[in-house]
Amino acid sequence: MTGPRILAVCGSLRTGSFNRKLLDLAVAHARALGADVDVVDLKEPGLPVYDGDVEAQGLPAPVQALRERLGKAQGLLIASPEYNSSIPGGLKNAIDWVSRPPSGLFKDKWTAMMGTTPGPFGTARMQPHLRQVLSAVGALVLPTQVHLARAAEAFTPEGKLKDEARMKEVDALVSALVSRLKS
Ligand code: FNR
């Protein structure tokens, strides 16, 4: 018997992303709890920018592939930076593509949100926007989330969080997601 299937997504495409480090910690905890986690690197599918003319000719293969991966998942785990106080374009573009044509792929999927920034806000301005968008496509976003400020000082060279209390917050969020998916 396998554990709940989770699609994990990082909103940053760059190598060395702090959000990818945060996501990796969350994924490790989810796997330790028995979840089957598929990690999407948004750089890898090579998604085009959403264009209704392209959609009218049939969904591009990278979009189909991402849709299939989301279709197999029961829940979502997202770690994303904040760009200009909102959702990075690459992540929003991926959500827009997967929501087309309206297909219910996000519907009733429990989702955990996290984010980290080098500055003091830890994606506090982005996350309400992401919550709104995810709700619009039918996902169920957990009421708690993780905001990690001062990302450049937060991680050890091995990629762990220096502050044990913050690590517990990440683990608690992931545990809440996994227990929702098991119930
Ligand atoms: C940023 N950054 C940023 N940070 C922040 O706290 N609030 C913001 O509104 C923005 N806006 C913003 C816009 C754009 C276009 C970029 C490229 C960056 C800085 C951002 O938090 C920083 O680059 C993070 O390190 C990005 O996350 P990753 O890539 O480390 O995961």
PDB file of C-alpha atoms and ligand atoms in Angstrom:
ATOM      1  CA  MET A   1       0.000   0.000   0.000  1.00  0.00           C
ATOM      2  CA  THR A   2       1.407   3.417  -0.951  1.00  0.00           C
ATOM      3  CA  GLY A   3       0.984   6.667   0.950  1.00  0.00           C
ATOM      4  CA  PRO A   4      -0.810   9.754  -0.341  1.00  0.00           C
ATOM      5  CA  ARG A   5       0.490  11.156  -3.609  1.00  0.00           C
ATOM      6  CA  ILE A   6       1.695  14.749  -3.481  1.00  0.00           C
ATOM      7  CA  LEU A   7       2.874  17.014  -6.283  1.00  0.00           C
ATOM      8  CA  ALA A   8       5.568  19.378  -4.989  1.00  0.00           C
ATOM      9  CA  VAL A   9       6.296  22.567  -6.929  1.00  0.00           C
ATOM     10  CA  CYS A  10       8.879  25.288  -6.491  1.00  0.00           C
ATOM     11  CA  GLY A  11       7.948  28.734  -7.799  1.00  0.00           C
ATOM     12  CA  SER A  12      11.599  29.607  -8.423  1.00  0.00           C
ATOM     13  CA  LEU A  13      13.454  28.248 -11.436  1.00  0.00           C
ATOM     14  CA  ARG A  14      16.940  29.314 -10.462  1.00  0.00           C
ATOM     15  CA  THR A  15      19.766  27.057  -9.348  1.00  0.00           C
ATOM     16  CA  GLY A  16      20.479  27.640  -5.674  1.00  0.00           C
ATOM     17  CA  SER A  17      16.927  28.813  -4.973  1.00  0.00           C
ATOM     18  CA  PHE A  18      16.161  29.289  -1.283  1.00  0.00           C
ATOM     19  CA  ASN A  19      12.605  28.171  -1.949  1.00  0.00           C
ATOM     20  CA  ARG A  20      13.860  24.974  -3.517  1.00  0.00           C
ATOM     21  CA  LYS A  21      15.865  24.317  -0.348  1.00  0.00           C
ATOM     22  CA  LEU A  22      12.737  24.896   1.723  1.00  0.00           C
ATOM     23  CA  LEU A  23      10.728  22.624  -0.580  1.00  0.00           C
ATOM     24  CA  ASP A  24      13.380  19.895  -0.334  1.00  0.00           C
ATOM     25  CA  LEU A  25      13.093  19.929   3.476  1.00  0.00           C
ATOM     26  CA  ALA A  26       9.318  19.668   3.263  1.00  0.00           C
ATOM     27  CA  VAL A  27       9.505  16.883   0.684  1.00  0.00           C
ATOM     28  CA  ALA A  28      11.910  14.914   2.877  1.00  0.00           C
ATOM     29  CA  HIS A  29       9.464  15.141   5.789  1.00  0.00           C
ATOM     30  CA  ALA A  30       6.504  14.167   3.595  1.00  0.00           C
ATOM     31  CA  ARG A  31       8.403  11.115   2.364  1.00  0.00           C
ATOM     32  CA  ALA A  32       9.351  10.215   5.938  1.00  0.00           C
ATOM     33  CA  LEU A  33       5.627  10.223   6.699  1.00  0.00           C
ATOM     34  CA  GLY A  34       5.046   7.769   3.863  1.00  0.00           C
ATOM     35  CA  ALA A  35       3.891  10.145   1.122  1.00  0.00           C
ATOM     36  CA  ASP A  36       4.731   9.464  -2.497  1.00  0.00           C
ATOM     37  CA  VAL A  37       6.063  12.845  -3.681  1.00  0.00           C
ATOM     38  CA  ASP A  38       6.601  13.917  -7.291  1.00  0.00           C
ATOM     39  CA  VAL A  39       8.751  17.081  -7.449  1.00  0.00           C
ATOM     40  CA  VAL A  40       8.159  19.384 -10.415  1.00  0.00           C
ATOM     41  CA  ASP A  41      11.005  21.616 -11.496  1.00  0.00           C
ATOM     42  CA  LEU A  42       9.191  24.327 -13.455  1.00  0.00           C
ATOM     43  CA  LYS A  43      12.259  24.866 -15.641  1.00  0.00           C
ATOM     44  CA  GLU A  44      12.189  21.286 -16.885  1.00  0.00           C
ATOM     45  CA  PRO A  45       8.750  21.015 -18.579  1.00  0.00           C
ATOM     46  CA  GLY A  46       9.529  24.044 -20.790  1.00  0.00           C
ATOM     47  CA  LEU A  47       6.022  25.449 -20.585  1.00  0.00           C
ATOM     48  CA  PRO A  48       5.211  28.153 -23.135  1.00  0.00           C
ATOM     49  CA  VAL A  49       3.566  31.344 -21.955  1.00  0.00           C
ATOM     50  CA  TYR A  50      -0.187  30.790 -21.882  1.00  0.00           C
ATOM     51  CA  ASP A  51      -1.727  31.766 -25.208  1.00  0.00           C
ATOM     52  CA  GLY A  52      -5.348  31.050 -26.166  1.00  0.00           C
ATOM     53  CA  ASP A  53      -4.328  30.625 -29.814  1.00  0.00           C
ATOM     54  CA  VAL A  54      -1.877  27.878 -28.843  1.00  0.00           C
ATOM     55  CA  GLU A  55      -4.527  26.266 -26.646  1.00  0.00           C
ATOM     56  CA  ALA A  56      -7.005  26.322 -29.551  1.00  0.00           C
ATOM     57  CA  GLN A  57      -4.581  24.164 -31.552  1.00  0.00           C
ATOM     58  CA  GLY A  58      -4.348  21.585 -28.774  1.00  0.00           C
ATOM     59  CA  LEU A  59      -2.567  21.567 -25.431  1.00  0.00           C
ATOM     60  CA  PRO A  60       1.232  21.542 -25.859  1.00  0.00           C
ATOM     61  CA  ALA A  61       2.967  18.329 -24.754  1.00  0.00           C
ATOM     62  CA  PRO A  62       4.626  19.945 -21.675  1.00  0.00           C
ATOM     63  CA  VAL A  63       1.206  21.136 -20.526  1.00  0.00           C
ATOM     64  CA  GLN A  64      -0.295  17.674 -21.053  1.00  0.00           C
ATOM     65  CA  ALA A  65       2.558  16.124 -19.093  1.00  0.00           C
ATOM     66  CA  LEU A  66       2.098  18.525 -16.195  1.00  0.00           C
ATOM     67  CA  ARG A  67      -1.653  17.928 -16.219  1.00  0.00           C
ATOM     68  CA  GLU A  68      -1.075  14.189 -16.011  1.00  0.00           C
ATOM     69  CA  ARG A  69       1.261  14.631 -13.052  1.00  0.00           C
ATOM     70  CA  LEU A  70      -1.266  16.807 -11.236  1.00  0.00           C
ATOM     71  CA  GLY A  71      -4.015  14.345 -12.139  1.00  0.00           C
ATOM     72  CA  LYS A  72      -2.164  11.575 -10.308  1.00  0.00           C
ATOM     73  CA  ALA A  73      -1.652  13.704  -7.189  1.00  0.00           C
ATOM     74  CA  GLN A  74      -4.047  13.925  -4.264  1.00  0.00           C
ATOM     75  CA  GLY A  75      -2.428  17.011  -2.757  1.00  0.00           C
ATOM     76  CA  LEU A  76      -0.022  19.846  -3.483  1.00  0.00           C
ATOM     77  CA  LEU A  77       2.984  21.287  -1.730  1.00  0.00           C
ATOM     78  CA  ILE A  78       4.212  24.654  -3.002  1.00  0.00           C
ATOM     79  CA  ALA A  79       7.236  26.725  -1.981  1.00  0.00           C
ATOM     80  CA  SER A  80       7.487  29.979  -3.848  1.00  0.00           C
ATOM     81  CA  PRO A  81       9.290  33.298  -3.774  1.00  0.00           C
ATOM     82  CA  GLU A  82       7.532  36.621  -3.947  1.00  0.00           C
ATOM     83  CA  TYR A  83       8.080  38.727  -7.068  1.00  0.00           C
ATOM     84  CA  ASN A  84       6.950  42.338  -6.800  1.00  0.00           C
ATOM     85  CA  SER A  85       4.725  41.396  -3.869  1.00  0.00           C
ATOM     86  CA  SER A  86       2.956  38.647  -5.801  1.00  0.00           C
ATOM     87  CA  ILE A  87       3.141  35.225  -7.463  1.00  0.00           C
ATOM     88  CA  PRO A  88       6.148  34.630  -9.767  1.00  0.00           C
ATOM     89  CA  GLY A  89       5.052  34.584 -13.401  1.00  0.00           C
ATOM     90  CA  GLY A  90       6.346  31.063 -14.046  1.00  0.00           C
ATOM     91  CA  LEU A  91       4.235  29.580 -11.264  1.00  0.00           C
ATOM     92  CA  LYS A  92       1.143  31.561 -12.228  1.00  0.00           C
ATOM     93  CA  ASN A  93       1.628  30.528 -15.863  1.00  0.00           C
ATOM     94  CA  ALA A  94       1.807  26.859 -14.852  1.00  0.00           C
ATOM     95  CA  ILE A  95      -1.395  27.173 -12.800  1.00  0.00           C
ATOM     96  CA  ASP A  96      -3.123  28.969 -15.697  1.00  0.00           C
ATOM     97  CA  TRP A  97      -2.165  26.268 -18.200  1.00  0.00           C
ATOM     98  CA  VAL A  98      -3.191  23.401 -15.953  1.00  0.00           C
ATOM     99  CA  SER A  99      -6.535  25.079 -15.274  1.00  0.00           C
ATOM    100  CA  ARG A 100      -7.347  25.036 -19.012  1.00  0.00           C
ATOM    101  CA  PRO A 101      -9.729  23.916 -20.297  1.00  0.00           C
ATOM    102  CA  PRO A 102     -11.667  23.957 -17.021  1.00  0.00           C
ATOM    103  CA  SER A 103     -11.049  20.402 -15.930  1.00  0.00           C
ATOM    104  CA  GLY A 104     -11.238  20.277 -12.163  1.00  0.00           C
ATOM    105  CA  LEU A 105      -7.660  19.029 -11.851  1.00  0.00           C
ATOM    106  CA  PHE A 106      -7.137  21.151  -8.734  1.00  0.00           C
ATOM    107  CA  LYS A 107     -10.586  20.508  -7.313  1.00  0.00           C
ATOM    108  CA  ASP A 108     -10.631  19.553  -3.641  1.00  0.00           C
ATOM    109  CA  LYS A 109      -6.871  18.946  -3.578  1.00  0.00           C
ATOM    110  CA  TRP A 110      -5.427  19.932  -0.233  1.00  0.00           C
ATOM    111  CA  THR A 111      -2.512  22.290  -0.670  1.00  0.00           C
ATOM    112  CA  ALA A 112       0.239  23.484   1.664  1.00  0.00           C
ATOM    113  CA  MET A 113       1.950  26.804   0.902  1.00  0.00           C
ATOM    114  CA  MET A 114       5.378  27.972   1.960  1.00  0.00           C
ATOM    115  CA  GLY A 115       7.735  30.693   0.914  1.00  0.00           C
ATOM    116  CA  THR A 116      10.997  32.347   1.790  1.00  0.00           C
ATOM    117  CA  THR A 117      12.698  35.610   0.889  1.00  0.00           C
ATOM    118  CA  PRO A 118      16.050  37.149   1.788  1.00  0.00           C
ATOM    119  CA  GLY A 119      14.143  40.141   3.197  1.00  0.00           C
ATOM    120  CA  PRO A 120      11.927  40.473   6.276  1.00  0.00           C
ATOM    121  CA  PHE A 121       8.543  39.468   4.821  1.00  0.00           C
ATOM    122  CA  GLY A 122       9.078  35.810   3.932  1.00  0.00           C
ATOM    123  CA  THR A 123       6.487  35.982   1.087  1.00  0.00           C
ATOM    124  CA  ALA A 124       3.754  37.331   3.399  1.00  0.00           C
ATOM    125  CA  ARG A 125       2.484  39.567   0.571  1.00  0.00           C
ATOM    126  CA  MET A 126       2.573  36.860  -2.104  1.00  0.00           C
ATOM    127  CA  GLN A 127       0.815  34.093  -0.207  1.00  0.00           C
ATOM    128  CA  PRO A 128      -2.651  35.711  -0.023  1.00  0.00           C
ATOM    129  CA  HIS A 129      -2.496  36.080  -3.817  1.00  0.00           C
ATOM    130  CA  LEU A 130      -1.534  32.438  -4.264  1.00  0.00           C
ATOM    131  CA  ARG A 131      -4.271  31.387  -1.848  1.00  0.00           C
ATOM    132  CA  GLN A 132      -6.805  33.362  -3.904  1.00  0.00           C
ATOM    133  CA  VAL A 133      -5.683  31.832  -7.206  1.00  0.00           C
ATOM    134  CA  LEU A 134      -5.616  28.289  -5.829  1.00  0.00           C
ATOM    135  CA  SER A 135      -9.062  28.760  -4.343  1.00  0.00           C
ATOM    136  CA  ALA A 136     -10.307  30.027  -7.711  1.00  0.00           C
ATOM    137  CA  VAL A 137      -9.239  26.749  -9.341  1.00  0.00           C
ATOM    138  CA  GLY A 138     -10.867  24.678  -6.598  1.00  0.00           C
ATOM    139  CA  ALA A 139      -7.912  23.692  -4.421  1.00  0.00           C
ATOM    140  CA  LEU A 140      -8.333  23.557  -0.643  1.00  0.00           C
ATOM    141  CA  VAL A 141      -5.505  25.538   0.910  1.00  0.00           C
ATOM    142  CA  LEU A 142      -4.514  24.660   4.466  1.00  0.00           C
ATOM    143  CA  PRO A 143      -5.219  27.525   6.868  1.00  0.00           C
ATOM    144  CA  THR A 144      -1.638  27.515   8.173  1.00  0.00           C
ATOM    145  CA  GLN A 145       1.407  28.327   6.059  1.00  0.00           C
ATOM    146  CA  VAL A 146       5.131  28.933   6.418  1.00  0.00           C
ATOM    147  CA  HIS A 147       6.757  32.337   5.888  1.00  0.00           C
ATOM    148  CA  LEU A 148      10.508  32.176   6.259  1.00  0.00           C
ATOM    149  CA  ALA A 149      12.304  35.546   6.322  1.00  0.00           C
ATOM    150  CA  ARG A 150      16.058  36.200   6.025  1.00  0.00           C
ATOM    151  CA  ALA A 151      16.594  33.216   3.744  1.00  0.00           C
ATOM    152  CA  ALA A 152      20.266  33.928   3.173  1.00  0.00           C
ATOM    153  CA  GLU A 153      20.973  33.363   6.877  1.00  0.00           C
ATOM    154  CA  ALA A 154      18.368  30.664   7.527  1.00  0.00           C
ATOM    155  CA  PHE A 155      20.013  27.558   6.052  1.00  0.00           C
ATOM    156  CA  THR A 156      23.071  25.553   7.050  1.00  0.00           C
ATOM    157  CA  PRO A 157      25.544  24.637   4.285  1.00  0.00           C
ATOM    158  CA  GLU A 158      23.875  21.179   4.276  1.00  0.00           C
ATOM    159  CA  GLY A 159      20.481  22.759   3.526  1.00  0.00           C
ATOM    160  CA  LYS A 160      18.888  22.326   6.950  1.00  0.00           C
ATOM    161  CA  LEU A 161      17.212  25.184   8.811  1.00  0.00           C
ATOM    162  CA  LYS A 162      19.396  26.630  11.552  1.00  0.00           C
ATOM    163  CA  ASP A 163      16.412  27.470  13.747  1.00  0.00           C
ATOM    164  CA  GLU A 164      14.822  24.302  15.083  1.00  0.00           C
ATOM    165  CA  ALA A 165      11.545  26.106  15.769  1.00  0.00           C
ATOM    166  CA  ARG A 166      11.255  27.032  12.088  1.00  0.00           C
ATOM    167  CA  MET A 167      11.991  23.430  11.097  1.00  0.00           C
ATOM    168  CA  LYS A 168       9.157  22.335  13.376  1.00  0.00           C
ATOM    169  CA  GLU A 169       6.835  24.773  11.579  1.00  0.00           C
ATOM    170  CA  VAL A 170       7.717  23.206   8.235  1.00  0.00           C
ATOM    171  CA  ASP A 171       7.243  19.704   9.610  1.00  0.00           C
ATOM    172  CA  ALA A 172       3.898  20.650  11.189  1.00  0.00           C
ATOM    173  CA  LEU A 173       2.601  22.071   7.919  1.00  0.00           C
ATOM    174  CA  VAL A 174       3.649  18.964   6.002  1.00  0.00           C
ATOM    175  CA  SER A 175       2.192  16.694   8.701  1.00  0.00           C
ATOM    176  CA  ALA A 176      -1.110  18.590   8.454  1.00  0.00           C
ATOM    177  CA  LEU A 177      -1.134  18.076   4.685  1.00  0.00           C
ATOM    178  CA  VAL A 178      -0.337  14.375   4.870  1.00  0.00           C
ATOM    179  CA  SER A 179      -2.933  13.760   7.578  1.00  0.00           C
ATOM    180  CA  ARG A 180      -5.606  15.554   5.504  1.00  0.00           C
ATOM    181  CA  LEU A 181      -4.762  13.299   2.581  1.00  0.00           C
ATOM    182  CA  LYS A 182      -4.944  10.169   4.691  1.00  0.00           C
ATOM    183  CA  SER A 183      -8.334  11.053   6.226  1.00  0.00           C
TER     184      SER A 183
HETATM  185  C1  FNR B   1      12.292  39.721  -6.166  1.00  0.00           C
HETATM  186  N1  FNR B   1      12.499  39.631  -4.800  1.00  0.00           N
HETATM  187  C2  FNR B   1      11.542  40.082  -3.922  1.00  0.00           C
HETATM  188  N2  FNR B   1      11.632  39.827  -2.572  1.00  0.00           N
HETATM  189  C3  FNR B   1      10.654  40.233  -1.729  1.00  0.00           C
HETATM  190  O1  FNR B   1      10.761  39.991  -0.538  1.00  0.00           O
HETATM  191  N3  FNR B   1       9.571  40.890  -2.193  1.00  0.00           N
HETATM  192  C4  FNR B   1       9.399  41.191  -3.512  1.00  0.00           C
HETATM  193  O2  FNR B   1       8.408  41.755  -3.891  1.00  0.00           O
HETATM  194  C5  FNR B   1      10.419  40.775  -4.419  1.00  0.00           C
HETATM  195  N4  FNR B   1      10.308  41.020  -5.747  1.00  0.00           N
HETATM  196  C6  FNR B   1      11.168  40.446  -6.627  1.00  0.00           C
HETATM  197  C7  FNR B   1      10.930  40.536  -7.990  1.00  0.00           C
HETATM  198  C8  FNR B   1      11.741  39.879  -8.897  1.00  0.00           C
HETATM  199  C9  FNR B   1      11.441  39.937 -10.349  1.00  0.00           C
HETATM  200  C10 FNR B   1      12.839  39.124  -8.418  1.00  0.00           C
HETATM  201  C11 FNR B   1      13.724  38.360  -9.388  1.00  0.00           C
HETATM  202  C12 FNR B   1      13.113  39.069  -7.081  1.00  0.00           C
HETATM  203  C13 FNR B   1      13.714  39.000  -4.285  1.00  0.00           C
HETATM  204  C14 FNR B   1      13.475  37.507  -4.064  1.00  0.00           C
HETATM  205  O3  FNR B   1      12.826  37.322  -2.839  1.00  0.00           O
HETATM  206  C15 FNR B   1      14.823  36.800  -4.056  1.00  0.00           C
HETATM  207  O4  FNR B   1      15.438  36.925  -5.329  1.00  0.00           O
HETATM  208  C16 FNR B   1      14.668  35.333  -3.683  1.00  0.00           C
HETATM  209  O5  FNR B   1      15.944  34.783  -3.411  1.00  0.00           O
HETATM  210  C17 FNR B   1      13.994  34.547  -4.754  1.00  0.00           C
HETATM  211  O6  FNR B   1      13.721  33.259  -4.303  1.00  0.00           O
HETATM  212  P1  FNR B   1      14.641  32.000  -4.657  1.00  0.00           P
HETATM  213  O7  FNR B   1      14.919  32.048  -6.124  1.00  0.00           O
HETATM  214  O8  FNR B   1      15.890  32.140  -3.830  1.00  0.00           O
HETATM  215  O9  FNR B   1      13.825  30.834  -4.259  1.00  0.00           O
END
